[in-house]
Amino acid sequence: SLTRQTLPTAGTTRCATFGKGVIEIEMGDITTQNVDAIIGSSSSNILKEKIIKAAGKQSQSAYNTELENHP
């Protein structure tokens, strides 16, 4: 039999503790988070492009320079 599961909504947070560390996962738009840095996988071109676009032209320029010098 199939069970219907409720999908998490924006703002939903999940936490897990591993030793002395905590991983917190929040559902939402990563580009609107109030954080010092966003680290995204470069293997996801769509995610990478969205993050860089939201960060602005200066971040795009810095990314391009790093990619050129350290491919």
Tab-separated table of N, CA and C in Angstrom:
chain	number	residue	atom	x	y	z
A	1	SER	N	0.832	-1.178	0.000
A	1	SER	CA	0.000	0.000	0.000
A	1	SER	C	0.876	1.240	0.000
A	2	LEU	N	0.405	2.289	-0.597
A	2	LEU	CA	1.138	3.551	-0.663
A	2	LEU	C	0.705	4.461	0.475
A	3	THR	N	1.676	5.140	1.035
A	3	THR	CA	1.357	6.147	2.043
A	3	THR	C	1.708	7.505	1.493
A	4	ARG	N	0.880	8.449	1.752
A	4	ARG	CA	1.109	9.808	1.282
A	4	ARG	C	1.928	10.548	2.327
A	5	GLN	N	3.003	11.181	1.890
A	5	GLN	CA	3.854	11.942	2.792
A	5	GLN	C	3.724	13.423	2.489
A	6	THR	N	3.775	14.217	3.528
A	6	THR	CA	3.738	15.660	3.364
A	6	THR	C	5.132	16.159	3.022
A	7	LEU	N	5.240	16.937	1.970
A	7	LEU	CA	6.529	17.515	1.589
A	7	LEU	C	6.852	18.686	2.501
A	8	PRO	N	8.140	18.873	2.815
A	8	PRO	CA	8.507	20.022	3.645
A	8	PRO	C	8.205	21.329	2.925
A	9	THR	N	7.866	22.342	3.672
A	9	THR	CA	7.591	23.659	3.098
A	9	THR	C	8.747	24.592	3.414
A	10	ALA	N	8.787	25.736	2.748
A	10	ALA	CA	9.841	26.726	2.996
A	10	ALA	C	9.870	27.064	4.475
A	11	GLY	N	11.063	27.111	5.024
A	11	GLY	CA	11.226	27.428	6.441
A	11	GLY	C	11.301	26.194	7.325
A	12	THR	N	10.968	25.012	6.780
A	12	THR	CA	11.063	23.777	7.545
A	12	THR	C	12.530	23.471	7.808
A	13	THR	N	12.870	23.146	9.053
A	13	THR	CA	14.255	22.867	9.417
A	13	THR	C	14.376	21.452	9.966
A	14	ARG	N	15.433	20.766	9.578
A	14	ARG	CA	15.764	19.447	10.103
A	14	ARG	C	17.183	19.528	10.652
A	15	CYS	N	17.427	18.895	11.800
A	15	CYS	CA	18.755	18.903	12.405
A	15	CYS	C	19.194	17.484	12.723
A	16	ALA	N	20.489	17.248	12.637
A	16	ALA	CA	21.077	15.972	13.030
A	16	ALA	C	22.402	16.263	13.716
A	17	THR	N	22.680	15.549	14.805
A	17	THR	CA	23.926	15.733	15.543
A	17	THR	C	24.840	14.547	15.274
A	18	PHE	N	26.100	14.843	14.973
A	18	PHE	CA	27.117	13.832	14.731
A	18	PHE	C	28.323	14.171	15.582
A	19	GLY	N	28.534	13.441	16.677
A	19	GLY	CA	29.629	13.764	17.585
A	19	GLY	C	29.423	15.154	18.146
A	20	LYS	N	30.367	16.053	17.890
A	20	LYS	CA	30.272	17.433	18.379
A	20	LYS	C	29.696	18.387	17.332
A	21	GLY	N	29.363	17.861	16.176
A	21	GLY	CA	28.855	18.717	15.102
A	21	GLY	C	27.360	18.576	14.903
A	22	VAL	N	26.786	19.596	14.317
A	22	VAL	CA	25.356	19.598	14.009
A	22	VAL	C	25.184	19.983	12.547
A	23	ILE	N	24.376	19.222	11.846
A	23	ILE	CA	24.020	19.566	10.475
A	23	ILE	C	22.578	20.043	10.505
A	24	GLU	N	22.353	21.235	9.956
A	24	GLU	CA	21.007	21.803	9.912
A	24	GLU	C	20.602	21.965	8.457
A	25	ILE	N	19.462	21.426	8.112
A	25	ILE	CA	18.952	21.512	6.748
A	25	ILE	C	17.661	22.305	6.779
A	26	GLU	N	17.602	23.352	5.956
A	26	GLU	CA	16.405	24.182	5.903
A	26	GLU	C	15.890	24.227	4.479
A	27	MET	N	14.609	24.025	4.316
A	27	MET	CA	13.971	24.078	3.007
A	27	MET	C	13.711	25.536	2.644
A	28	GLY	N	14.131	25.956	1.452
A	28	GLY	CA	13.885	27.326	1.027
A	28	GLY	C	14.810	27.734	-0.105
A	29	ASP	N	14.852	29.007	-0.388
A	29	ASP	CA	15.674	29.565	-1.460
A	29	ASP	C	17.047	29.922	-0.898
A	30	ILE	N	18.061	29.180	-1.292
A	30	ILE	CA	19.416	29.370	-0.762
A	30	ILE	C	19.948	30.778	-1.047
A	31	THR	N	19.499	31.391	-2.132
A	31	THR	CA	20.029	32.707	-2.505
A	31	THR	C	19.459	33.842	-1.668
A	32	THR	N	18.456	33.565	-0.841
A	32	THR	CA	17.880	34.618	-0.003
A	32	THR	C	18.234	34.446	1.470
A	33	GLN	N	19.112	33.497	1.780
A	33	GLN	CA	19.506	33.259	3.166
A	33	GLN	C	20.437	34.365	3.652
A	34	ASN	N	20.331	34.712	4.930
A	34	ASN	CA	21.193	35.724	5.542
A	34	ASN	C	22.427	35.017	6.104
A	35	VAL	N	23.425	34.806	5.240
A	35	VAL	CA	24.634	34.070	5.607
A	35	VAL	C	25.867	34.804	5.084
A	36	ASP	N	27.033	34.431	5.613
A	36	ASP	CA	28.286	35.028	5.159
A	36	ASP	C	28.773	34.410	3.856
A	37	ALA	N	28.449	33.139	3.640
A	37	ALA	CA	28.918	32.445	2.439
A	37	ALA	C	27.946	31.334	2.073
A	38	ILE	N	27.887	31.039	0.790
A	38	ILE	CA	27.133	29.897	0.290
A	38	ILE	C	28.124	29.029	-0.462
A	39	ILE	N	28.167	27.760	-0.118
A	39	ILE	CA	29.047	26.820	-0.799
A	39	ILE	C	28.162	25.868	-1.580
A	40	GLY	N	28.348	25.847	-2.887
A	40	GLY	CA	27.534	24.986	-3.739
A	40	GLY	C	28.418	24.111	-4.596
A	41	SER	N	27.907	22.964	-4.972
A	41	SER	CA	28.638	22.039	-5.829
A	41	SER	C	28.727	22.603	-7.245
A	42	SER	N	29.926	22.594	-7.800
A	42	SER	CA	30.072	23.084	-9.173
A	42	SER	C	29.592	22.040	-10.175
A	43	SER	N	29.218	20.844	-9.704
A	43	SER	CA	28.709	19.829	-10.621
A	43	SER	C	27.255	20.101	-11.010
A	44	SER	N	26.592	21.001	-10.293
A	44	SER	CA	25.225	21.383	-10.640
A	44	SER	C	25.266	22.757	-11.299
A	45	ASN	N	25.263	22.768	-12.622
A	45	ASN	CA	25.362	24.037	-13.352
A	45	ASN	C	24.195	24.969	-13.066
A	46	ILE	N	22.997	24.426	-12.953
A	46	ILE	CA	21.827	25.274	-12.701
A	46	ILE	C	21.952	25.948	-11.343
A	47	LEU	N	22.298	25.181	-10.304
A	47	LEU	CA	22.453	25.747	-8.961
A	47	LEU	C	23.576	26.777	-8.939
A	48	LYS	N	24.707	26.430	-9.552
A	48	LYS	CA	25.855	27.340	-9.596
A	48	LYS	C	25.480	28.665	-10.255
A	49	GLU	N	24.807	28.598	-11.386
A	49	GLU	CA	24.414	29.817	-12.107
A	49	GLU	C	23.448	30.672	-11.293
A	50	LYS	N	22.492	30.050	-10.615
A	50	LYS	CA	21.518	30.793	-9.798
A	50	LYS	C	22.206	31.491	-8.628
A	51	ILE	N	23.143	30.792	-7.966
A	51	ILE	CA	23.858	31.372	-6.825
A	51	ILE	C	24.707	32.550	-7.282
A	52	ILE	N	25.457	32.375	-8.370
A	52	ILE	CA	26.330	33.441	-8.864
A	52	ILE	C	25.508	34.637	-9.343
A	53	LYS	N	24.392	34.394	-10.018
A	53	LYS	CA	23.535	35.491	-10.485
A	53	LYS	C	22.997	36.292	-9.300
A	54	ALA	N	22.562	35.602	-8.258
A	54	ALA	CA	22.029	36.285	-7.073
A	54	ALA	C	23.121	37.049	-6.336
A	55	ALA	N	24.369	36.567	-6.417
A	55	ALA	CA	25.482	37.208	-5.706
A	55	ALA	C	25.919	38.512	-6.371
A	56	GLY	N	25.697	38.633	-7.672
A	56	GLY	CA	26.023	39.878	-8.351
A	56	GLY	C	27.263	39.805	-9.229
A	57	LYS	N	27.515	40.908	-9.931
A	57	LYS	CA	28.596	40.975	-10.925
A	57	LYS	C	29.979	40.797	-10.315
A	58	GLN	N	30.212	41.338	-9.123
A	58	GLN	CA	31.525	41.212	-8.488
A	58	GLN	C	31.835	39.744	-8.181
A	59	SER	N	30.845	39.012	-7.708
A	59	SER	CA	31.038	37.585	-7.432
A	59	SER	C	31.246	36.805	-8.719
A	60	GLN	N	30.519	37.166	-9.772
A	60	GLN	CA	30.690	36.513	-11.068
A	60	GLN	C	32.110	36.720	-11.576
A	61	SER	N	32.623	37.937	-11.456
A	61	SER	CA	33.977	38.243	-11.892
A	61	SER	C	35.007	37.456	-11.081
A	62	ALA	N	34.822	37.403	-9.762
A	62	ALA	CA	35.746	36.655	-8.896
A	62	ALA	C	35.705	35.168	-9.231
A	63	TYR	N	34.523	34.639	-9.479
A	63	TYR	CA	34.385	33.227	-9.846
A	63	TYR	C	35.108	32.948	-11.160
A	64	ASN	N	34.892	33.799	-12.159
A	64	ASN	CA	35.535	33.612	-13.464
A	64	ASN	C	37.055	33.653	-13.348
A	65	THR	N	37.579	34.577	-12.531
A	65	THR	CA	39.028	34.684	-12.330
A	65	THR	C	39.575	33.413	-11.690
A	66	GLU	N	38.910	32.932	-10.650
A	66	GLU	CA	39.359	31.706	-9.976
A	66	GLU	C	39.284	30.507	-10.910
A	67	LEU	N	38.214	30.422	-11.685
A	67	LEU	CA	38.062	29.307	-12.618
A	67	LEU	C	39.159	29.327	-13.674
A	68	GLU	N	39.523	30.522	-14.131
A	68	GLU	CA	40.577	30.657	-15.138
A	68	GLU	C	41.946	30.288	-14.559
A	69	ASN	N	42.219	30.728	-13.327
A	69	ASN	CA	43.529	30.496	-12.711
A	69	ASN	C	43.662	29.139	-12.027
A	70	HIS	N	42.549	28.555	-11.617
A	70	HIS	CA	42.569	27.271	-10.900
A	70	HIS	C	41.422	26.384	-11.395
A	71	PRO	N	41.537	25.903	-12.645
A	71	PRO	CA	40.431	25.113	-13.231
A	71	PRO	C	40.158	23.800	-12.504
